[in-house]
Amino acid sequence: MINVIIFLNKGGEMDYGIGSYIRQLENGLIDLKDIHLHIIKNDVIDCKEYHIEEKSNKLTYYYIPVSKITARYSARRYARNVAMLLGMRIKSMTNVVLHVNFTSLSAIARTFKKTFNIPVVVAIHYSFGHANLIGNKKQWQDIWQKHVNNQMLSAWENKIVNDSMAEKELYNLADSVISVTKYMKKHVAKYYEIPPEKITVVPNGINNSGLKLLQPLSKEKLRQNYYFGKDEKIVLFAGRLDRNKGL
């Protein structure tokens, strides 16, 4: 039995792409033989005390109350507390893998790897540095080069570098890295000096069992329902309407 541990983070990321990724991952993995999923919901606002819910013989949820992390040392202390809380449970498992989807869980990843001697797999969904610059790759490269050359950085540029360094540290810590795009694999290999053989490109997937191709007549009816003309062009964007998406 392979025991896969996945942390769910609080915040807007769970409402969008990363949340969808984890839900699809959960739905896919529980259908596989000899895999048990352990979903850790940390920082649960309406949770008063730690408790465990056995949803099935292949899926277990753990609920941990909200914490007040205000500094980096507090994040490390919180990670140690979570490790202590889950310690006996994890030590009773075999073939344990920690799957990390958030850079903010670096302290958790480092603590779990050291405490339980388990492999860590990190999935790259986006870059904090790029997101903070609204996807301006050239601007990020210029700031990173200033950092590499030990040039003076503004406070704002320092934040970009610190966010990028946090990503680099996490990817170095990981035993294996998953990138959802070829671009991000090249990016972290070049700028963060992560060995390319450590990075596997796995595009986002989806359970398409409930999807079906529309017949021409059905398409025409759908056009009418949304008031599109017969010859109008339709462009579909599968994502949220956000400046970070270039919209």
PDB file of N, CA and C in Angstrom, residues 93-155:
ATOM      1  N   MET A  93       2.464   3.888   9.096  1.00  0.00           N
ATOM      2  CA  MET A  93       2.251   3.645   7.671  1.00  0.00           C
ATOM      3  C   MET A  93       3.530   3.136   7.001  1.00  0.00           C
ATOM      4  N   THR A  94       3.363   2.547   5.833  1.00  0.00           N
ATOM      5  CA  THR A  94       4.498   2.154   4.993  1.00  0.00           C
ATOM      6  C   THR A  94       4.379   2.863   3.647  1.00  0.00           C
ATOM      7  N   ASN A  95       5.519   3.011   2.963  1.00  0.00           N
ATOM      8  CA  ASN A  95       5.537   3.617   1.625  1.00  0.00           C
ATOM      9  C   ASN A  95       4.796   4.950   1.590  1.00  0.00           C
ATOM     10  N   VAL A  96       5.242   5.877   2.432  1.00  0.00           N
ATOM     11  CA  VAL A  96       4.583   7.176   2.552  1.00  0.00           C
ATOM     12  C   VAL A  96       5.222   8.182   1.595  1.00  0.00           C
ATOM     13  N   VAL A  97       4.400   8.980   0.910  1.00  0.00           N
ATOM     14  CA  VAL A  97       4.854  10.039   0.012  1.00  0.00           C
ATOM     15  C   VAL A  97       4.103  11.320   0.370  1.00  0.00           C
ATOM     16  N   LEU A  98       4.842  12.423   0.502  1.00  0.00           N
ATOM     17  CA  LEU A  98       4.206  13.720   0.729  1.00  0.00           C
ATOM     18  C   LEU A  98       4.130  14.472  -0.589  1.00  0.00           C
ATOM     19  N   HIS A  99       2.923  14.838  -0.990  1.00  0.00           N
ATOM     20  CA  HIS A  99       2.702  15.571  -2.243  1.00  0.00           C
ATOM     21  C   HIS A  99       2.373  17.023  -1.900  1.00  0.00           C
ATOM     22  N   VAL A 100       3.236  17.961  -2.325  1.00  0.00           N
ATOM     23  CA  VAL A 100       3.110  19.370  -1.955  1.00  0.00           C
ATOM     24  C   VAL A 100       2.705  20.192  -3.171  1.00  0.00           C
ATOM     25  N   ASN A 101       1.713  21.080  -2.969  1.00  0.00           N
ATOM     26  CA  ASN A 101       1.220  21.913  -4.068  1.00  0.00           C
ATOM     27  C   ASN A 101       1.344  23.405  -3.806  1.00  0.00           C
ATOM     28  N   PHE A 102       1.837  23.781  -2.629  1.00  0.00           N
ATOM     29  CA  PHE A 102       1.914  25.190  -2.249  1.00  0.00           C
ATOM     30  C   PHE A 102       3.306  25.523  -1.719  1.00  0.00           C
ATOM     31  N   THR A 103       3.910  26.593  -2.225  1.00  0.00           N
ATOM     32  CA  THR A 103       5.208  27.040  -1.726  1.00  0.00           C
ATOM     33  C   THR A 103       5.129  27.395  -0.251  1.00  0.00           C
ATOM     34  N   SER A 104       3.978  27.861   0.204  1.00  0.00           N
ATOM     35  CA  SER A 104       3.804  28.237   1.607  1.00  0.00           C
ATOM     36  C   SER A 104       3.939  27.053   2.556  1.00  0.00           C
ATOM     37  N   LEU A 105       3.953  25.827   2.016  1.00  0.00           N
ATOM     38  CA  LEU A 105       4.094  24.637   2.848  1.00  0.00           C
ATOM     39  C   LEU A 105       5.534  24.136   2.889  1.00  0.00           C
ATOM     40  N   SER A 106       6.492  25.007   2.579  1.00  0.00           N
ATOM     41  CA  SER A 106       7.906  24.614   2.577  1.00  0.00           C
ATOM     42  C   SER A 106       8.339  24.077   3.931  1.00  0.00           C
ATOM     43  N   ALA A 107       7.915  24.750   5.014  1.00  0.00           N
ATOM     44  CA  ALA A 107       8.301  24.320   6.361  1.00  0.00           C
ATOM     45  C   ALA A 107       7.729  22.938   6.666  1.00  0.00           C
ATOM     46  N   ILE A 108       6.497  22.689   6.234  1.00  0.00           N
ATOM     47  CA  ILE A 108       5.874  21.375   6.404  1.00  0.00           C
ATOM     48  C   ILE A 108       6.677  20.317   5.660  1.00  0.00           C
ATOM     49  N   ALA A 109       7.020  20.605   4.401  1.00  0.00           N
ATOM     50  CA  ALA A 109       7.769  19.650   3.577  1.00  0.00           C
ATOM     51  C   ALA A 109       9.120  19.331   4.205  1.00  0.00           C
ATOM     52  N   ARG A 110       9.832  20.366   4.652  1.00  0.00           N
ATOM     53  CA  ARG A 110      11.157  20.173   5.243  1.00  0.00           C
ATOM     54  C   ARG A 110      11.073  19.365   6.540  1.00  0.00           C
ATOM     55  N   THR A 111      10.095  19.696   7.372  1.00  0.00           N
ATOM     56  CA  THR A 111       9.949  19.015   8.656  1.00  0.00           C
ATOM     57  C   THR A 111       9.541  17.558   8.478  1.00  0.00           C
ATOM     58  N   PHE A 112       8.598  17.292   7.591  1.00  0.00           N
ATOM     59  CA  PHE A 112       8.130  15.923   7.376  1.00  0.00           C
ATOM     60  C   PHE A 112       9.232  15.057   6.773  1.00  0.00           C
ATOM     61  N   LYS A 113       9.995  15.620   5.846  1.00  0.00           N
ATOM     62  CA  LYS A 113      11.079  14.849   5.227  1.00  0.00           C
ATOM     63  C   LYS A 113      12.134  14.471   6.264  1.00  0.00           C
ATOM     64  N   LYS A 114      12.471  15.426   7.121  1.00  0.00           N
ATOM     65  CA  LYS A 114      13.491  15.189   8.144  1.00  0.00           C
ATOM     66  C   LYS A 114      12.984  14.269   9.248  1.00  0.00           C
ATOM     67  N   THR A 115      11.749  14.489   9.699  1.00  0.00           N
ATOM     68  CA  THR A 115      11.207  13.736  10.835  1.00  0.00           C
ATOM     69  C   THR A 115      10.846  12.308  10.474  1.00  0.00           C
ATOM     70  N   PHE A 116      10.225  12.126   9.317  1.00  0.00           N
ATOM     71  CA  PHE A 116       9.707  10.812   8.950  1.00  0.00           C
ATOM     72  C   PHE A 116      10.514  10.125   7.848  1.00  0.00           C
ATOM     73  N   ASN A 117      11.529  10.833   7.315  1.00  0.00           N
ATOM     74  CA  ASN A 117      12.388  10.263   6.266  1.00  0.00           C
ATOM     75  C   ASN A 117      11.548   9.741   5.094  1.00  0.00           C
ATOM     76  N   ILE A 118      10.654  10.611   4.600  1.00  0.00           N
ATOM     77  CA  ILE A 118       9.780  10.224   3.491  1.00  0.00           C
ATOM     78  C   ILE A 118      10.087  11.084   2.267  1.00  0.00           C
ATOM     79  N   PRO A 119       9.856  10.554   1.067  1.00  0.00           N
ATOM     80  CA  PRO A 119      10.087  11.352  -0.142  1.00  0.00           C
ATOM     81  C   PRO A 119       9.048  12.453  -0.295  1.00  0.00           C
ATOM     82  N   VAL A 120       9.477  13.566  -0.868  1.00  0.00           N
ATOM     83  CA  VAL A 120       8.604  14.714  -1.093  1.00  0.00           C
ATOM     84  C   VAL A 120       8.481  14.963  -2.589  1.00  0.00           C
ATOM     85  N   VAL A 121       7.253  15.040  -3.072  1.00  0.00           N
ATOM     86  CA  VAL A 121       6.970  15.364  -4.469  1.00  0.00           C
ATOM     87  C   VAL A 121       6.308  16.741  -4.498  1.00  0.00           C
ATOM     88  N   VAL A 122       6.860  17.650  -5.292  1.00  0.00           N
ATOM     89  CA  VAL A 122       6.319  19.009  -5.380  1.00  0.00           C
ATOM     90  C   VAL A 122       5.766  19.248  -6.778  1.00  0.00           C
ATOM     91  N   ALA A 123       4.552  19.768  -6.851  1.00  0.00           N
ATOM     92  CA  ALA A 123       3.950  20.134  -8.135  1.00  0.00           C
ATOM     93  C   ALA A 123       4.047  21.644  -8.319  1.00  0.00           C
ATOM     94  N   ILE A 124       4.573  22.062  -9.476  1.00  0.00           N
ATOM     95  CA  ILE A 124       4.667  23.494  -9.801  1.00  0.00           C
ATOM     96  C   ILE A 124       3.421  23.895 -10.578  1.00  0.00           C
ATOM     97  N   HIS A 125       2.644  24.791 -10.006  1.00  0.00           N
ATOM     98  CA  HIS A 125       1.434  25.267 -10.675  1.00  0.00           C
ATOM     99  C   HIS A 125       1.628  26.651 -11.292  1.00  0.00           C
ATOM    100  N   TYR A 126       2.456  27.452 -10.655  1.00  0.00           N
ATOM    101  CA  TYR A 126       2.758  28.791 -11.164  1.00  0.00           C
ATOM    102  C   TYR A 126       3.965  29.317 -10.402  1.00  0.00           C
ATOM    103  N   SER A 127       4.484  30.445 -10.839  1.00  0.00           N
ATOM    104  CA  SER A 127       5.616  31.075 -10.175  1.00  0.00           C
ATOM    105  C   SER A 127       5.152  32.337  -9.466  1.00  0.00           C
ATOM    106  N   PHE A 128       5.474  32.448  -8.160  1.00  0.00           N
ATOM    107  CA  PHE A 128       5.118  33.649  -7.403  1.00  0.00           C
ATOM    108  C   PHE A 128       5.724  34.888  -8.050  1.00  0.00           C
ATOM    109  N   GLY A 129       7.003  34.772  -8.469  1.00  0.00           N
ATOM    110  CA  GLY A 129       7.679  35.917  -9.069  1.00  0.00           C
ATOM    111  C   GLY A 129       6.971  36.397 -10.316  1.00  0.00           C
ATOM    112  N   HIS A 130       6.587  35.482 -11.177  1.00  0.00           N
ATOM    113  CA  HIS A 130       5.880  35.843 -12.402  1.00  0.00           C
ATOM    114  C   HIS A 130       4.500  36.404 -12.099  1.00  0.00           C
ATOM    115  N   ALA A 131       3.823  35.791 -11.112  1.00  0.00           N
ATOM    116  CA  ALA A 131       2.469  36.245 -10.777  1.00  0.00           C
ATOM    117  C   ALA A 131       2.500  37.677 -10.247  1.00  0.00           C
ATOM    118  N   ASN A 132       3.493  37.985  -9.417  1.00  0.00           N
ATOM    119  CA  ASN A 132       3.600  39.333  -8.853  1.00  0.00           C
ATOM    120  C   ASN A 132       3.918  40.378  -9.917  1.00  0.00           C
ATOM    121  N   LEU A 133       4.484  39.924 -11.031  1.00  0.00           N
ATOM    122  CA  LEU A 133       4.815  40.829 -12.132  1.00  0.00           C
ATOM    123  C   LEU A 133       3.810  40.708 -13.282  1.00  0.00           C
ATOM    124  N   ILE A 134       2.676  40.116 -13.007  1.00  0.00           N
ATOM    125  CA  ILE A 134       1.616  39.920 -14.005  1.00  0.00           C
ATOM    126  C   ILE A 134       2.175  39.207 -15.239  1.00  0.00           C
ATOM    127  N   GLY A 135       3.028  38.223 -15.011  1.00  0.00           N
ATOM    128  CA  GLY A 135       3.540  37.403 -16.104  1.00  0.00           C
ATOM    129  C   GLY A 135       4.628  38.032 -16.955  1.00  0.00           C
ATOM    130  N   ASN A 136       5.211  39.144 -16.496  1.00  0.00           N
ATOM    131  CA  ASN A 136       6.268  39.814 -17.267  1.00  0.00           C
ATOM    132  C   ASN A 136       7.592  39.074 -17.064  1.00  0.00           C
ATOM    133  N   LYS A 137       7.874  38.132 -17.959  1.00  0.00           N
ATOM    134  CA  LYS A 137       9.063  37.287 -17.814  1.00  0.00           C
ATOM    135  C   LYS A 137      10.354  38.082 -17.931  1.00  0.00           C
ATOM    136  N   LYS A 138      10.391  39.042 -18.851  1.00  0.00           N
ATOM    137  CA  LYS A 138      11.602  39.847 -19.058  1.00  0.00           C
ATOM    138  C   LYS A 138      11.935  40.644 -17.794  1.00  0.00           C
ATOM    139  N   GLN A 139      10.917  41.202 -17.175  1.00  0.00           N
ATOM    140  CA  GLN A 139      11.142  41.978 -15.961  1.00  0.00           C
ATOM    141  C   GLN A 139      11.671  41.081 -14.837  1.00  0.00           C
ATOM    142  N   TRP A 140      11.104  39.874 -14.726  1.00  0.00           N
ATOM    143  CA  TRP A 140      11.581  38.933 -13.709  1.00  0.00           C
ATOM    144  C   TRP A 140      13.040  38.563 -13.969  1.00  0.00           C
ATOM    145  N   GLN A 141      13.384  38.289 -15.214  1.00  0.00           N
ATOM    146  CA  GLN A 141      14.754  37.913 -15.563  1.00  0.00           C
ATOM    147  C   GLN A 141      15.741  39.029 -15.216  1.00  0.00           C
ATOM    148  N   ASP A 142      15.343  40.284 -15.465  1.00  0.00           N
ATOM    149  CA  ASP A 142      16.217  41.418 -15.137  1.00  0.00           C
ATOM    150  C   ASP A 142      16.446  41.518 -13.631  1.00  0.00           C
ATOM    151  N   ILE A 143      15.381  41.333 -12.850  1.00  0.00           N
ATOM    152  CA  ILE A 143      15.503  41.400 -11.392  1.00  0.00           C
ATOM    153  C   ILE A 143      16.358  40.242 -10.876  1.00  0.00           C
ATOM    154  N   TRP A 144      16.131  39.060 -11.414  1.00  0.00           N
ATOM    155  CA  TRP A 144      16.903  37.885 -10.979  1.00  0.00           C
ATOM    156  C   TRP A 144      18.381  38.042 -11.313  1.00  0.00           C
ATOM    157  N   GLN A 145      18.674  38.624 -12.469  1.00  0.00           N
ATOM    158  CA  GLN A 145      20.064  38.831 -12.862  1.00  0.00           C
ATOM    159  C   GLN A 145      20.740  39.826 -11.924  1.00  0.00           C
ATOM    160  N   LYS A 146      20.019  40.856 -11.500  1.00  0.00           N
ATOM    161  CA  LYS A 146      20.558  41.807 -10.522  1.00  0.00           C
ATOM    162  C   LYS A 146      20.887  41.080  -9.222  1.00  0.00           C
ATOM    163  N   HIS A 147      20.013  40.168  -8.825  1.00  0.00           N
ATOM    164  CA  HIS A 147      20.254  39.369  -7.616  1.00  0.00           C
ATOM    165  C   HIS A 147      21.502  38.513  -7.777  1.00  0.00           C
ATOM    166  N   VAL A 148      21.629  37.850  -8.909  1.00  0.00           N
ATOM    167  CA  VAL A 148      22.786  36.983  -9.168  1.00  0.00           C
ATOM    168  C   VAL A 148      24.085  37.795  -9.164  1.00  0.00           C
ATOM    169  N   ASN A 149      24.009  39.028  -9.680  1.00  0.00           N
ATOM    170  CA  ASN A 149      25.194  39.897  -9.761  1.00  0.00           C
ATOM    171  C   ASN A 149      25.432  40.706  -8.483  1.00  0.00           C
ATOM    172  N   ASN A 150      24.625  40.417  -7.440  1.00  0.00           N
ATOM    173  CA  ASN A 150      24.748  41.123  -6.151  1.00  0.00           C
ATOM    174  C   ASN A 150      24.584  42.638  -6.295  1.00  0.00           C
ATOM    175  N   GLN A 151      23.694  43.052  -7.209  1.00  0.00           N
ATOM    176  CA  GLN A 151      23.412  44.470  -7.376  1.00  0.00           C
ATOM    177  C   GLN A 151      22.356  44.918  -6.367  1.00  0.00           C
ATOM    178  N   MET A 152      22.299  46.225  -6.140  1.00  0.00           N
ATOM    179  CA  MET A 152      21.326  46.782  -5.206  1.00  0.00           C
ATOM    180  C   MET A 152      19.912  46.563  -5.726  1.00  0.00           C
ATOM    181  N   LEU A 153      19.028  46.091  -4.822  1.00  0.00           N
ATOM    182  CA  LEU A 153      17.643  45.845  -5.179  1.00  0.00           C
ATOM    183  C   LEU A 153      16.723  46.752  -4.375  1.00  0.00           C
ATOM    184  N   SER A 154      15.636  47.164  -4.977  1.00  0.00           N
ATOM    185  CA  SER A 154      14.632  47.928  -4.248  1.00  0.00           C
ATOM    186  C   SER A 154      13.870  46.976  -3.332  1.00  0.00           C
ATOM    187  N   ALA A 155      13.068  47.526  -2.419  1.00  0.00           N
ATOM    188  CA  ALA A 155      12.281  46.692  -1.506  1.00  0.00           C
ATOM    189  C   ALA A 155      11.336  45.787  -2.288  1.00  0.00           C
TER     190      ALA A 155
END
